[in-house]
CSV table of C-alpha atoms in Angstrom, one decimal:
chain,number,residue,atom,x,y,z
A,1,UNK,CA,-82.3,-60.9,68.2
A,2,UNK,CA,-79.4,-63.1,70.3
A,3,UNK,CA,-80.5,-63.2,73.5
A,4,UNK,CA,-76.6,-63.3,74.7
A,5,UNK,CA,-76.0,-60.5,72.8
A,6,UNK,CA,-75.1,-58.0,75.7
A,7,UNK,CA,-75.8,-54.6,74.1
A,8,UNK,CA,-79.3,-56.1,73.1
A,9,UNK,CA,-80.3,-58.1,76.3
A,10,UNK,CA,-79.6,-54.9,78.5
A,11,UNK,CA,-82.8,-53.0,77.7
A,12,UNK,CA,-83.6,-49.2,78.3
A,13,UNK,CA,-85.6,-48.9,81.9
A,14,UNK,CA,-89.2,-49.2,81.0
A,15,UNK,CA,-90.1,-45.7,82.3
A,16,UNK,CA,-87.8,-43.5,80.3
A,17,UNK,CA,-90.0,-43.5,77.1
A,18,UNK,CA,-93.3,-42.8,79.3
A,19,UNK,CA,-91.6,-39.9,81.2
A,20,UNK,CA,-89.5,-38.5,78.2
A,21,UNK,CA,-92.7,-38.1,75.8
A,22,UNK,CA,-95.6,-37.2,79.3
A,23,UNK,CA,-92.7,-34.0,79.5
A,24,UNK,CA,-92.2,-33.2,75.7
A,25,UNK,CA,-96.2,-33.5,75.7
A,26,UNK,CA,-97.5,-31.8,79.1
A,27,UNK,CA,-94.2,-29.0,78.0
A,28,UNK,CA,-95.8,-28.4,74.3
A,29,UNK,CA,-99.3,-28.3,75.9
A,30,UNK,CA,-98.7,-25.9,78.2
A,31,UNK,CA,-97.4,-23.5,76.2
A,32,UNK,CA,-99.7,-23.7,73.3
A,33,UNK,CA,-102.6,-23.3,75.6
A,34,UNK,CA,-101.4,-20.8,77.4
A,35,UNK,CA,-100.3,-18.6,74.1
A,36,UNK,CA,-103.7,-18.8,73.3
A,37,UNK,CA,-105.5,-18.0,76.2
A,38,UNK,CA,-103.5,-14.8,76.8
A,39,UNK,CA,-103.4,-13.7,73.1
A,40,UNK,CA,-107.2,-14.1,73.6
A,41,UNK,CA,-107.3,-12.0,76.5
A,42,UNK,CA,-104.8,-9.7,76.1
A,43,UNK,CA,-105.3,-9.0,71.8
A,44,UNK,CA,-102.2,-8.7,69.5
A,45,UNK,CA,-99.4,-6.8,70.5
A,46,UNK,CA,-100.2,-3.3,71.0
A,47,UNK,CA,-103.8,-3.3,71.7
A,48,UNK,CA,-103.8,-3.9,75.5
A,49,UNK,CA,-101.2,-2.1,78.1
A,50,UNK,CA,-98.9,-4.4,80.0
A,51,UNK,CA,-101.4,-6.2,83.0
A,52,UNK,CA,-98.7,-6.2,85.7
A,53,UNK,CA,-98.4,-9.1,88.4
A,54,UNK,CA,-95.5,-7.2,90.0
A,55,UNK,CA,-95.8,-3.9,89.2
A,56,UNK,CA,-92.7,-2.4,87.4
A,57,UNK,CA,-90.7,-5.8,87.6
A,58,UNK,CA,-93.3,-9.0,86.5
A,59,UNK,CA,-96.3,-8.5,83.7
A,60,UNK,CA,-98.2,-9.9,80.4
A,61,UNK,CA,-97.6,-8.4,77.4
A,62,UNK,CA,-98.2,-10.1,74.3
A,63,UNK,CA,-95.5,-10.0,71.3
A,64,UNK,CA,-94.3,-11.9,68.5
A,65,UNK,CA,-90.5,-12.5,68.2
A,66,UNK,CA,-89.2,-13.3,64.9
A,67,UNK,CA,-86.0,-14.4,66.4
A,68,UNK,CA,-85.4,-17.5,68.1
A,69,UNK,CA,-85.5,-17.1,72.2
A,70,UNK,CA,-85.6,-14.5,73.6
A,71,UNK,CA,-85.6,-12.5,70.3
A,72,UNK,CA,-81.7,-13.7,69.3
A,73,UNK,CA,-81.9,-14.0,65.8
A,74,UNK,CA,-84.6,-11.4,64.2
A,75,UNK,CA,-86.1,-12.9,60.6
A,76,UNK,CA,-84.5,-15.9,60.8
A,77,UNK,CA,-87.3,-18.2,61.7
A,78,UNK,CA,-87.8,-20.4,58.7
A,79,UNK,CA,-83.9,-21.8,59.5
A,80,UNK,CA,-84.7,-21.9,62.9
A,81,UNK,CA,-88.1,-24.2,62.2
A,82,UNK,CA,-85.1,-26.6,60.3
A,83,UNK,CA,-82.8,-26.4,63.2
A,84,UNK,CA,-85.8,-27.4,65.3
A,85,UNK,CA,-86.5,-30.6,63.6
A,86,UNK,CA,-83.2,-31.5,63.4
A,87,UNK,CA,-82.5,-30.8,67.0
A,88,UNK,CA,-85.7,-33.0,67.7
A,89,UNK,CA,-84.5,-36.0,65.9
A,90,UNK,CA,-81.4,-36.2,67.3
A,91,UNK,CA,-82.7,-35.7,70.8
A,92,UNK,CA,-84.5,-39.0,69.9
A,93,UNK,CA,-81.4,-40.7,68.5
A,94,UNK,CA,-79.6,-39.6,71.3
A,95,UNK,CA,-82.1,-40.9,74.2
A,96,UNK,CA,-83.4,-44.5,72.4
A,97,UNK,CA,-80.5,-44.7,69.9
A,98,UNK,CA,-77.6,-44.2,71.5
A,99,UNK,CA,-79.0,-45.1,75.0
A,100,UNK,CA,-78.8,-41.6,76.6
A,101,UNK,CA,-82.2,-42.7,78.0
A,102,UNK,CA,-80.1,-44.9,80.8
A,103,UNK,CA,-79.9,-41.7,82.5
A,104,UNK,CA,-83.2,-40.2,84.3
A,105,UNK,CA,-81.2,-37.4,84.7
A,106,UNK,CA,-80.7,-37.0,80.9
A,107,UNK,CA,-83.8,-38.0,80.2
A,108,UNK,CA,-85.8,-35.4,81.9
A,109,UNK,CA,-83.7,-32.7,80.5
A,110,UNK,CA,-84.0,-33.4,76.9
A,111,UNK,CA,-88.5,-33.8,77.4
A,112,UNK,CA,-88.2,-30.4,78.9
A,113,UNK,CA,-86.3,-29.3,75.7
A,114,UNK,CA,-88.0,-31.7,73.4
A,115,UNK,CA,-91.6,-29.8,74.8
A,116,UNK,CA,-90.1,-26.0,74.4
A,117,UNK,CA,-89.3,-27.1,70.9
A,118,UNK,CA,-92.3,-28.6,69.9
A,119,UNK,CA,-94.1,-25.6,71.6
A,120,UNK,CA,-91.7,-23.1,69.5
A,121,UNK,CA,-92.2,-25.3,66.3
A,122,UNK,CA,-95.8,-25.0,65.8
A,123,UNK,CA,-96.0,-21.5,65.9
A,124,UNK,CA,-92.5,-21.2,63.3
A,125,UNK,CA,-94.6,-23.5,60.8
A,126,UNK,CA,-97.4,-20.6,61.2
A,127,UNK,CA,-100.4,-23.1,62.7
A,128,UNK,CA,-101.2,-19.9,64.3
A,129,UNK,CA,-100.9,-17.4,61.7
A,130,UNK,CA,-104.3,-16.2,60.0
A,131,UNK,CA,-105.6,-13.9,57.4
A,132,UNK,CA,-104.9,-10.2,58.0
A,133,UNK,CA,-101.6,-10.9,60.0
A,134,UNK,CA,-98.8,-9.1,59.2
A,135,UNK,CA,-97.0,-11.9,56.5
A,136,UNK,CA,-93.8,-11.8,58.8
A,137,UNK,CA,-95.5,-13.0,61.9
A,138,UNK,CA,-95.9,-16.4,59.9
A,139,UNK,CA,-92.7,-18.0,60.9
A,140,UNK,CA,-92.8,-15.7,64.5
A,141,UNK,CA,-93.2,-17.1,67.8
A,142,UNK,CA,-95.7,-15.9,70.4
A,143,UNK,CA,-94.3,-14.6,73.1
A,144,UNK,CA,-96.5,-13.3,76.7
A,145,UNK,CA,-93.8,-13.2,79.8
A,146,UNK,CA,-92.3,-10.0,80.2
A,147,UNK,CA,-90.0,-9.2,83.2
A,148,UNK,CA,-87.7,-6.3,83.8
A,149,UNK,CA,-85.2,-4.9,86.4
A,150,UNK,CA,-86.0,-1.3,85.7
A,151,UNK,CA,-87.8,0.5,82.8
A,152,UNK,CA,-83.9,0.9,81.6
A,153,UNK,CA,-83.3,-2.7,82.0
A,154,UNK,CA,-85.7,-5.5,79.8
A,155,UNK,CA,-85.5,-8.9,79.2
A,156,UNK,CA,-87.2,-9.1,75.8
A,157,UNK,CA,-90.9,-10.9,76.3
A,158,UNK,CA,-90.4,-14.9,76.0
A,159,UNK,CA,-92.9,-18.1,77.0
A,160,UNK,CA,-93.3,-21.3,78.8
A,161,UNK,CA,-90.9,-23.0,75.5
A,162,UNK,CA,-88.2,-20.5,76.2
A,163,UNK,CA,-88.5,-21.6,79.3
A,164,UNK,CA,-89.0,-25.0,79.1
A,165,UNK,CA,-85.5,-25.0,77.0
A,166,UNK,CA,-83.5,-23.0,79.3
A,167,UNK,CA,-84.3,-25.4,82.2
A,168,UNK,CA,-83.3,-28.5,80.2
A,169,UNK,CA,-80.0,-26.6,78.9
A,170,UNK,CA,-79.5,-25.7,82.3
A,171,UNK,CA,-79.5,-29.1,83.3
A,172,UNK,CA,-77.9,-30.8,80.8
A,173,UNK,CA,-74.6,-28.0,81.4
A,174,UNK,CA,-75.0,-29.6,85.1
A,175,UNK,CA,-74.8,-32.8,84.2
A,176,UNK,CA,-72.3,-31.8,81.9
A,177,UNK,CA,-69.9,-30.7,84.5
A,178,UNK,CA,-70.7,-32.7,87.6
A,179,UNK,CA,-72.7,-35.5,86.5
A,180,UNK,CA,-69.8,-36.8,84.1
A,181,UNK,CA,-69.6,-40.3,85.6
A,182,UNK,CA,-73.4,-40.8,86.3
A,183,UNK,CA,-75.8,-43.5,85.0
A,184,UNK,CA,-74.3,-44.3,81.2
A,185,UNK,CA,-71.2,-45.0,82.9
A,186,UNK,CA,-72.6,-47.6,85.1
A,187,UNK,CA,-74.9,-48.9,82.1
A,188,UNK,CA,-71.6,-49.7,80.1
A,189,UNK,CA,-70.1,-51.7,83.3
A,190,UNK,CA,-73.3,-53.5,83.3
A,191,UNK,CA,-73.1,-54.6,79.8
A,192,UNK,CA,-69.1,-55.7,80.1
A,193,UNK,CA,-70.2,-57.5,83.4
A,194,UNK,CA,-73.0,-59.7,81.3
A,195,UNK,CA,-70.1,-60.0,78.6
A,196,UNK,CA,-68.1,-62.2,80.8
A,197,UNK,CA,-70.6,-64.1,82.5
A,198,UNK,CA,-71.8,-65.2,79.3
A,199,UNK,CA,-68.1,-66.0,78.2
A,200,UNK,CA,-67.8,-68.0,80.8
A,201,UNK,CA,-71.0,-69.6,80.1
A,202,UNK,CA,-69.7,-70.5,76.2
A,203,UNK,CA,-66.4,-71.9,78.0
């Protein structure tokens, strides 16, 4: 590796790698854990009522959405379990490849999604699925959130991965529209600014 080679001596902040996979990890983790603590609790879909935090607005109910989130999508999961790993390796490219990583803001965005993926993943591959299941639920997601304006009004039941991915869309539409100019910008003046010193070094 040159050493005065500008887009090689300019290395990624050491943190980025640390905090992007703690996030994808502590994201997945969470939401595998918790999908099986409430499914334990709470039984399949159907066999419990709804336990309500908020009565009439915030509860647990379990369900399994064949969809992607928030049920968009019914029977499609096997192409969304594609789509997934796809969308994970280019969130790697993205971050360590293309230096996206430069950005804290950027990089906390895609571990959240990275995390609601993963979390998504394992149950579209079926880890969860066991004998006696319905054969459909084996590319369906687990889903235990439910929240509702009125019994009129539902969101359809979603998890700490939906979640997890709305937050890092969310932020990524932000950074989208008023973060335009933020830390890659600055990373590329860097690298033209060690560019001429060391032409002026080699003159």
């Amino acid at each position: 590796m040159d050493e005065n080679d500008p887009n090689t001596s300019d290395s990624l902040p050491r943190n980025r790698v640390a905090i992007f996979f703690t996030l994808a990890i502590a994201g997945a983790v969470a939401d595998l854990w918790s999908k099986q603590a409430i499914f334990a609790w709470r039984g399949l879909p159907g066999e419990k009522d709804i336990w309500w935090v908020i009565d009439g607005y915030f509860g647990i109910e379990t369900a399994v959405n064949l969809g992607a989130v928030f049920g968009i999508g019914q029977g499609q999961g096997a192409i969304f379990a594609a789509i997934s790993v796809l969308a994970g390796v280019s969130i790697l490219a993205w971050l360590f490849y293309f230096r996206a990583a430069v950005s804290m803001w950027l990089t906390v965005a895609l571990g959240l999604i990275s995390g609601g993926i993963i979390g998504n993943l394992y149950d579209r591959m079926g880890m969860w699925w066991q004998s006696g299941y319905p054969d459909a639920w084996k590319s369906g997601v687990r889903d235990w959130i439910l929240w509702q304006a009125s019994d009129d009004w539902k969101w359809p039941n979603f998890n700490i991965a939906d979640s997890l991915l709305v937050v890092g869309a969310c932020m990524l539409l932000y950074q989208s529209l008023f973060l335009v100019d933020d830390t890659p910008k600055d990373n590329q003046d860097k690298i033209e600014t060690k560019k001429a010193k060391n032409d002026d070094k080699q003159s």
